[in-house]
Tab-separated table of C-alpha atoms and ligand atoms in Angstrom:
chain	number	residue	atom	x	y	z
P	252	MET	CA	-95.280	101.715	159.959
P	253	ALA	CA	-97.598	99.084	160.791
P	254	LEU	CA	-101.030	97.936	159.996
P	255	ALA	CA	-102.278	98.199	163.600
P	256	GLY	CA	-102.051	102.019	163.748
P	257	MET	CA	-103.781	102.381	160.404
P	258	ARG	CA	-106.410	100.367	161.229
P	259	GLU	CA	-107.003	102.693	164.617
P	260	LEU	CA	-106.911	105.866	162.559
P	261	LEU	CA	-109.435	104.734	160.071
P	262	GLU	CA	-111.694	103.528	163.030
P	263	LYS	CA	-111.030	107.022	164.684
P	264	SER	CA	-111.399	108.527	161.046
P	265	LEU	CA	-114.747	106.941	160.113
P	266	ALA	CA	-116.320	107.290	163.906
P	267	GLU	CA	-115.344	111.142	163.970
P	268	SER	CA	-116.996	111.559	160.364
P	269	LYS	CA	-120.707	112.411	160.853
P	270	ASP	CA	-119.672	115.291	162.901
P	271	VAL	CA	-117.982	116.491	159.916
P	272	THR	CA	-119.694	118.952	157.277
P	273	PRO	CA	-119.807	117.517	153.920
P	274	SER	CA	-118.158	121.449	153.116
P	275	ASP	CA	-115.261	120.450	155.182
P	276	LYS	CA	-114.187	117.459	154.243
P	277	MET	CA	-111.412	118.485	151.516
P	278	PHE	CA	-108.796	121.258	151.318
P	279	LEU	CA	-106.256	122.306	149.059
P	280	HIS	CA	-102.645	122.767	150.128
P	281	ASP	CA	-99.953	123.580	147.991
P	282	GLY	CA	-101.870	122.988	144.670
P	283	GLU	CA	-103.213	119.161	145.928
P	284	LEU	CA	-106.735	118.200	147.587
P	285	TYR	CA	-106.442	116.286	150.733
P	286	THR	CA	-108.997	114.915	152.917
P	287	THR	CA	-109.807	116.375	156.261
P	288	MET	CA	-110.133	112.964	157.601
P	289	ILE	CA	-106.692	111.862	157.975
P	290	CYS	CA	-104.519	115.195	156.769
P	291	CYS	CA	-104.440	118.187	158.399
P	292	PRO	CA	-103.218	121.826	156.977
P	293	GLU	CA	-101.084	121.934	159.788
P	294	THR	CA	-98.962	118.989	159.551
P	295	LEU	CA	-98.570	119.622	155.959
P	296	LYS	CA	-97.040	122.950	156.425
P	297	ILE	CA	-94.609	121.854	158.400
P	298	LEU	CA	-93.736	118.684	156.248
P	299	ASP	CA	-90.224	119.828	156.003
P	300	THR	CA	-89.678	119.639	159.483
P	301	PHE	CA	-89.612	115.863	159.380
P	302	GLU	CA	-85.657	114.706	159.991
P	303	ALA	CA	-85.107	111.747	158.148
P	304	ARG	CA	-82.309	109.323	158.994
P	305	SER	CA	-80.132	107.917	156.468
P	306	ASP	CA	-81.229	104.373	157.582
P	307	ASP	CA	-84.926	105.367	157.089
P	308	VAL	CA	-87.008	102.848	154.859
P	309	ILE	CA	-89.359	105.237	152.975
P	310	LEU	CA	-92.265	103.694	151.180
P	311	VAL	CA	-93.544	105.922	148.476
P	312	GLY	CA	-97.173	104.991	146.469
P	313	TYR	CA	-99.951	106.779	145.781
P	314	PRO	CA	-102.951	105.755	147.679
P	315	LYS	CA	-104.301	102.327	146.661
P	316	THR	CA	-101.632	100.958	144.963
P	317	GLY	CA	-100.677	98.267	147.600
P	318	THR	CA	-99.033	100.601	150.496
P	319	ASN	CA	-100.510	98.803	153.218
P	320	TRP	CA	-99.035	95.700	152.019
P	321	VAL	CA	-95.989	96.273	151.329
P	322	GLY	CA	-95.533	98.515	154.190
P	323	GLN	CA	-95.804	95.373	156.432
P	324	ILE	CA	-93.698	93.603	154.202
P	325	LEU	CA	-90.728	96.064	155.080
P	326	VAL	CA	-91.796	96.126	158.324
P	327	GLU	CA	-91.625	92.427	158.826
P	328	LEU	CA	-88.238	92.053	156.619
P	329	GLU	CA	-86.573	94.922	158.857
P	330	ALA	CA	-87.634	93.035	162.335
P	331	ALA	CA	-85.613	89.756	160.419
P	332	SER	CA	-82.975	91.183	159.535
P	333	GLY	CA	-82.608	93.412	162.759
P	334	LYS	CA	-82.266	89.688	164.595
P	335	TYR	CA	-84.206	91.330	167.640
P	336	ASP	CA	-85.470	89.067	170.417
P	337	GLU	CA	-89.324	87.687	170.151
P	338	GLU	CA	-90.655	90.584	172.351
P	339	GLU	CA	-88.738	93.291	170.637
P	340	ARG	CA	-89.921	91.807	166.704
P	341	LYS	CA	-93.600	91.825	167.966
P	342	LYS	CA	-93.806	95.339	168.760
P	343	ARG	CA	-92.099	96.474	165.629
P	344	CYS	CA	-94.097	94.212	163.586
P	345	THR	CA	-97.213	95.258	165.101
P	346	GLY	CA	-96.822	98.951	165.448
P	347	GLN	CA	-96.209	99.103	168.916
P	348	ASN	CA	-93.805	101.311	169.122
P	349	GLU	CA	-95.364	104.179	166.542
P	350	LYS	CA	-98.880	103.088	168.943
P	351	GLU	CA	-97.570	104.502	172.226
P	352	LEU	CA	-96.008	107.548	170.492
P	353	LEU	CA	-99.670	108.352	169.006
P	354	LEU	CA	-97.985	108.078	165.173
P	355	PHE	CA	-100.233	107.791	162.418
P	356	PRO	CA	-99.302	105.850	159.550
P	357	TYR	CA	-98.354	108.008	156.558
P	358	LEU	CA	-95.898	110.974	157.271
P	359	GLU	CA	-98.073	113.488	156.324
P	360	PHE	CA	-101.639	111.577	158.518
P	361	GLY	CA	-101.892	113.544	161.903
P	362	ASP	CA	-101.448	116.210	164.098
P	363	PRO	CA	-98.044	118.337	163.478
P	364	ALA	CA	-96.403	117.675	166.859
P	365	LYS	CA	-96.204	113.922	165.404
P	366	PHE	CA	-92.551	114.851	163.907
P	367	GLU	CA	-90.899	115.714	167.030
P	368	ARG	CA	-92.603	112.170	168.481
P	369	MET	CA	-90.840	110.333	165.557
P	370	LYS	CA	-87.515	111.420	166.724
P	371	LYS	CA	-88.030	108.979	169.604
P	372	LEU	CA	-88.807	105.991	167.499
P	373	PRO	CA	-85.900	103.099	167.258
P	374	SER	CA	-84.154	102.920	163.715
P	375	ARG	CA	-84.747	101.289	161.381
P	376	ARG	CA	-88.114	103.430	160.919
P	377	VAL	CA	-90.059	102.287	157.963
P	378	VAL	CA	-92.041	105.229	156.953
P	379	LYS	CA	-94.839	105.451	154.489
P	380	THR	CA	-95.959	108.339	152.373
P	381	HIS	CA	-98.617	108.959	149.574
P	382	LEU	CA	-96.746	112.422	148.645
P	383	ALA	CA	-95.106	112.722	145.075
P	384	PRO	CA	-91.864	112.867	144.998
P	385	GLN	CA	-91.652	116.645	144.520
P	386	LYS	CA	-93.588	117.214	147.954
P	387	LEU	CA	-91.226	114.829	150.057
P	388	PRO	CA	-89.789	116.593	153.175
P	389	LYS	CA	-86.188	117.815	151.686
P	390	SER	CA	-83.968	115.926	154.234
P	391	ILE	CA	-84.949	112.026	152.725
P	392	TYR	CA	-82.681	113.461	149.824
P	393	GLN	CA	-80.502	114.950	151.827
P	394	LYS	CA	-79.939	112.312	154.137
P	395	LYS	CA	-79.844	109.979	151.230
P	396	ALA	CA	-82.490	107.463	153.155
P	397	LYS	CA	-83.553	104.512	150.320
P	398	ILE	CA	-86.777	105.207	149.132
P	399	LEU	CA	-89.206	102.027	147.169
P	400	VAL	CA	-91.751	103.850	145.161
P	401	LEU	CA	-94.673	101.512	144.256
P	402	PHE	CA	-97.166	101.793	141.358
P	403	ARG	CA	-100.119	99.948	140.545
P	404	ASN	CA	-101.874	99.654	136.781
P	405	PRO	CA	-104.211	103.079	137.121
P	406	LYS	CA	-107.658	101.242	135.997
P	407	ASP	CA	-106.940	98.837	139.517
P	408	THR	CA	-105.954	102.000	141.125
P	409	ALA	CA	-109.200	104.011	140.262
P	410	VAL	CA	-111.751	100.844	140.868
P	411	SER	CA	-109.327	100.337	144.781
P	412	TYR	CA	-109.674	103.851	145.052
P	413	LEU	CA	-113.477	104.103	145.337
P	414	HIS	CA	-114.494	101.531	147.370
P	415	PHE	CA	-111.927	103.353	149.492
P	416	ALA	CA	-113.306	106.532	149.399
P	417	ASN	CA	-116.925	105.518	149.967
P	418	GLY	CA	-116.113	103.753	152.499
P	419	MET	CA	-114.471	105.542	154.445
P	420	LYS	CA	-117.091	108.715	153.450
P	421	LEU	CA	-114.096	110.804	152.177
P	422	PHE	CA	-116.082	112.791	150.176
P	423	PRO	CA	-119.080	115.075	150.738
P	424	THR	CA	-121.112	112.685	148.936
P	425	GLN	CA	-120.549	109.453	148.188
P	426	LYS	CA	-119.698	108.686	144.307
P	427	SER	CA	-120.703	106.190	141.919
P	428	TRP	CA	-118.157	104.531	139.478
P	429	ASP	CA	-119.168	107.214	136.635
P	430	GLU	CA	-118.585	110.348	139.142
P	431	PHE	CA	-115.188	108.625	140.773
P	432	PHE	CA	-113.986	108.181	137.182
P	433	SER	CA	-114.097	111.591	135.880
P	434	ASP	CA	-112.723	112.855	139.410
P	435	PHE	CA	-109.435	110.255	138.924
P	436	ILE	CA	-109.153	110.759	135.675
P	437	SER	CA	-108.664	114.676	135.777
P	438	GLY	CA	-106.975	114.756	138.957
P	439	LYS	CA	-109.858	115.875	141.123
P	440	VAL	CA	-109.186	113.706	144.202
P	441	PRO	CA	-106.886	113.654	147.338
P	442	TYR	CA	-103.342	113.891	146.010
P	443	GLY	CA	-103.730	114.341	142.540
P	444	LEU	CA	-103.515	112.887	138.643
P	445	TYR	CA	-101.899	109.719	139.511
P	446	LEU	CA	-100.485	109.810	136.207
P	447	ASN	CA	-98.182	112.780	137.281
P	448	HIS	CA	-97.014	111.364	139.981
P	449	ILE	CA	-95.400	108.487	137.597
P	450	ILE	CA	-94.087	111.494	135.374
P	451	GLU	CA	-92.418	113.265	138.399
P	452	TRP	CA	-91.227	110.004	139.471
P	453	ASN	CA	-90.056	109.296	136.370
P	454	LYS	CA	-87.367	112.080	136.739
P	455	TYR	CA	-85.716	109.815	139.123
P	456	LEU	CA	-84.561	107.236	137.207
P	457	ASP	CA	-80.951	107.392	137.562
P	458	ASP	CA	-80.958	107.987	141.414
P	459	LYS	CA	-79.709	104.971	143.092
P	460	ASN	CA	-81.357	105.520	146.362
P	461	VAL	CA	-84.844	104.969	144.463
P	462	MET	CA	-86.354	101.791	143.675
P	463	PHE	CA	-89.630	101.120	141.437
P	464	MET	CA	-91.575	98.101	141.933
P	465	THR	CA	-94.754	97.286	140.637
P	466	TYR	CA	-97.856	95.769	142.734
P	467	GLU	CA	-98.599	93.187	139.495
P	468	GLU	CA	-94.962	92.110	140.065
P	469	ILE	CA	-95.265	91.557	144.032
P	470	LYS	CA	-98.560	89.201	143.789
P	471	GLU	CA	-96.715	87.709	140.419
P	472	ASN	CA	-93.615	86.838	142.902
P	473	PRO	CA	-93.775	87.802	145.916
P	474	ALA	CA	-90.431	86.179	147.209
P	475	LEU	CA	-88.392	86.889	144.504
P	476	GLU	CA	-89.443	90.709	144.943
P	477	MET	CA	-88.885	90.440	148.943
P	478	LYS	CA	-85.330	89.958	148.039
P	479	ARG	CA	-85.171	92.390	145.888
P	480	MET	CA	-86.717	94.858	148.841
P	481	ALA	CA	-83.624	93.072	151.201
P	482	GLU	CA	-81.029	93.747	148.626
P	483	PHE	CA	-81.820	97.135	148.064
P	484	PHE	CA	-82.422	98.612	151.884
P	485	ASP	CA	-79.315	95.998	153.161
P	486	PHE	CA	-81.672	93.919	155.608
P	487	SER	CA	-79.964	90.636	156.123
P	488	VAL	CA	-82.815	87.999	155.767
P	489	SER	CA	-82.596	84.254	154.638
P	490	LYS	CA	-83.953	82.388	152.276
P	491	GLN	CA	-86.465	80.812	155.078
P	492	GLU	CA	-87.508	84.330	156.341
P	493	ILE	CA	-88.550	85.316	152.899
P	494	GLN	CA	-90.752	82.049	152.733
P	495	SER	CA	-92.003	83.018	156.019
P	496	ILE	CA	-92.972	86.616	155.224
P	497	VAL	CA	-94.620	85.580	152.037
P	498	GLU	CA	-96.721	83.086	153.771
P	499	LYS	CA	-97.800	86.108	156.367
P	500	THR	CA	-98.571	88.920	153.805
P	501	THR	CA	-100.883	86.761	151.773
P	502	PHE	CA	-104.029	88.519	150.951
P	503	LYS	CA	-105.792	86.100	153.046
P	504	ALA	CA	-103.394	86.618	155.559
P	505	MET	CA	-103.506	89.887	156.507
P	506	LYS	CA	-107.638	89.945	155.834
P	507	ASP	CA	-107.701	87.053	158.848
P	508	GLN	CA	-105.613	89.160	160.798
P	509	ALA	CA	-107.303	92.596	160.645
P	510	ALA	CA	-110.600	91.093	161.089
P	511	GLU	CA	-109.126	89.585	164.277
P	512	THR	CA	-109.518	93.076	165.570
P	513	ASN	CA	-111.990	94.735	163.395
P	514	GLU	CA	-113.561	93.175	160.401
P	515	GLY	CA	-115.524	96.677	159.169
P	516	ILE	CA	-112.168	98.425	158.604
P	517	GLY	CA	-110.611	94.969	157.160
P	518	ASN	CA	-112.853	94.911	154.410
P	519	ILE	CA	-112.216	98.191	153.715
P	520	LEU	CA	-108.388	97.956	153.302
P	521	PHE	CA	-108.573	94.029	152.110
P	522	ARG	CA	-111.252	94.558	149.856
P	523	LYS	CA	-109.781	91.762	146.842
P	524	GLY	CA	-106.286	92.086	146.297
P	525	ILE	CA	-106.270	90.971	142.811
P	526	VAL	CA	-105.195	92.030	139.274
P	527	GLY	CA	-107.280	93.008	136.551
P	528	ASP	CA	-110.858	93.926	138.630
P	529	TRP	CA	-111.448	97.061	136.628
P	530	LYS	CA	-112.522	94.860	133.690
P	531	ASN	CA	-115.488	94.642	135.805
P	532	VAL	CA	-116.132	98.194	136.202
P	533	PHE	CA	-114.442	100.035	133.403
P	534	SER	CA	-116.849	100.920	130.124
P	535	GLU	CA	-115.561	101.026	126.897
P	536	ALA	CA	-115.623	104.912	126.967
P	537	GLN	CA	-113.913	105.438	130.007
P	538	ASN	CA	-111.401	102.596	128.614
P	539	GLU	CA	-110.395	104.824	125.776
P	540	GLU	CA	-110.250	107.743	128.241
P	541	MET	CA	-107.785	106.233	130.190
P	542	ASP	CA	-105.345	104.684	127.717
P	543	ARG	CA	-105.707	108.030	125.739
P	544	LYS	CA	-104.607	109.975	128.922
P	545	PHE	CA	-101.987	107.031	129.405
P	546	GLU	CA	-100.739	107.400	125.996
P	547	GLU	CA	-100.618	111.193	126.026
P	548	ILE	CA	-98.638	111.526	129.339
P	549	VAL	CA	-97.064	108.746	130.184
P	550	ALA	CA	-96.826	105.486	128.228
P	551	ARG	CA	-93.655	106.949	126.221
P	552	THR	CA	-91.665	107.214	129.566
P	553	LYS	CA	-89.375	104.600	130.663
P	554	LEU	CA	-91.506	104.107	133.855
P	555	GLY	CA	-94.864	104.164	132.130
P	556	LYS	CA	-93.229	101.346	130.292
P	557	MET	CA	-91.809	99.861	133.068
P	558	ILE	CA	-95.285	99.343	134.872
P	559	LYS	CA	-96.584	97.196	131.705
P	560	TYR	CA	-99.938	99.375	130.779
P	561	ASP	CA	-100.127	96.809	127.913
P	562	VAL	CA	-100.458	93.711	129.826
P	563	TYR	CA	-102.602	95.121	132.882
P	564	CYS	CA	-105.117	97.321	131.626
P	565	LYS	CA	-105.451	96.454	127.962
P	566	GLY	CA	-107.684	93.384	126.666
C	123	A3P	P1	-108.478	96.316	145.968
C	123	A3P	O1	-109.150	97.381	146.754
C	123	A3P	O2	-108.419	96.201	144.700
C	123	A3P	O3	-108.900	95.180	146.553
C	123	A3P	P2	-103.384	100.754	149.775
C	123	A3P	O4	-102.767	99.753	151.388
C	123	A3P	O5	-102.246	101.251	148.977
C	123	A3P	O6	-104.760	101.612	150.496
C	123	A3P	O7	-104.036	99.211	148.401
C	123	A3P	C1	-104.891	99.125	148.876
C	123	A3P	C2	-105.433	97.827	147.941
C	123	A3P	O8	-103.966	96.937	148.312
C	123	A3P	C3	-106.352	96.999	147.836
C	123	A3P	O9	-106.828	96.622	146.767
C	123	A3P	C4	-106.407	96.168	148.997
C	123	A3P	O10	-107.161	94.878	148.507
C	123	A3P	C5	-104.748	95.294	148.266
C	123	A3P	N1	-103.927	94.437	149.493
C	123	A3P	C6	-103.981	94.837	150.263
C	123	A3P	N2	-103.210	93.674	151.201
C	123	A3P	C7	-103.001	93.296	150.369
C	123	A3P	C8	-102.226	91.718	150.514
C	123	A3P	N3	-101.193	91.033	151.124
C	123	A3P	N4	-102.149	91.148	148.915
C	123	A3P	C9	-102.349	91.944	148.093
C	123	A3P	N5	-102.958	92.842	148.003
C	123	A3P	C10	-103.601	93.648	149.196
């Protein structure tokens, strides 16, 4: 779902955060931590009532792997492929339909009645979530909806997560990098241990309805990766349309667009948008700890190799 909805939700959460007592900021559901700032237990409890459609465009990514960016790319590809008139195109690309239905930008965010309201969204719906594969609503698999799974190197993901969490006041108190690193590496953050998500998705390598992509690959060659997305989701788009989407979804274009409505939230959502920022933040000991943990849990899996840890997280 498009970005406008995301900004509004974050603005609302931020405004309300001063009324939330620190101990009420997190809750556990099904063994995983969530933040009350954007999720509510009732919604998570009835997640399985979400009715997927076979033509849904599902985007899954752990927080801070670039899901707002890739979500917007998918919304634009869907709109270009749908050959809608200008008014409908705009509605879809700015999230107007979602806004009218008071929908929240990620499947698990917001109130439980949203799944009912989502039925009114016209196809093809672009549905984003941060959930791990074993927690996705069953109908997504039953309907064989196609799923794009996004990864980002864990070191940049961690740095991005800290800035977002502090900016959004997600935790009871503001965290230093050292404190956050230790939570991140032990999975004591909303959505749990990132490396576990990679391990779980590794079980879906042979599923033809699942495609994996990395933030770094898209940064390196956005046109090529958008072409892959279009082929996977059966979007019919021309080379020129892809080029135009590449230009509309650069980091600068998206940040400028966000600044037009709300600079504060824009600065939280669009921070640096680069690869390798971790080098400015990780200590030697933290580097070693992350390298060791990656080696232990993920490195030998196929997906572990696919995310090119040695290229993006070493040196
Ligand atoms: P940084 O904090 O490293 O800058 P998510 O959308 O999943 O929350 O991920 C947020 C990360 O994606 C942030 O990373 C953000 O800056 C980056 N991002 C957002 N839009 C982007 C774009 N158009 N191009 C590249 N990175 C982008």
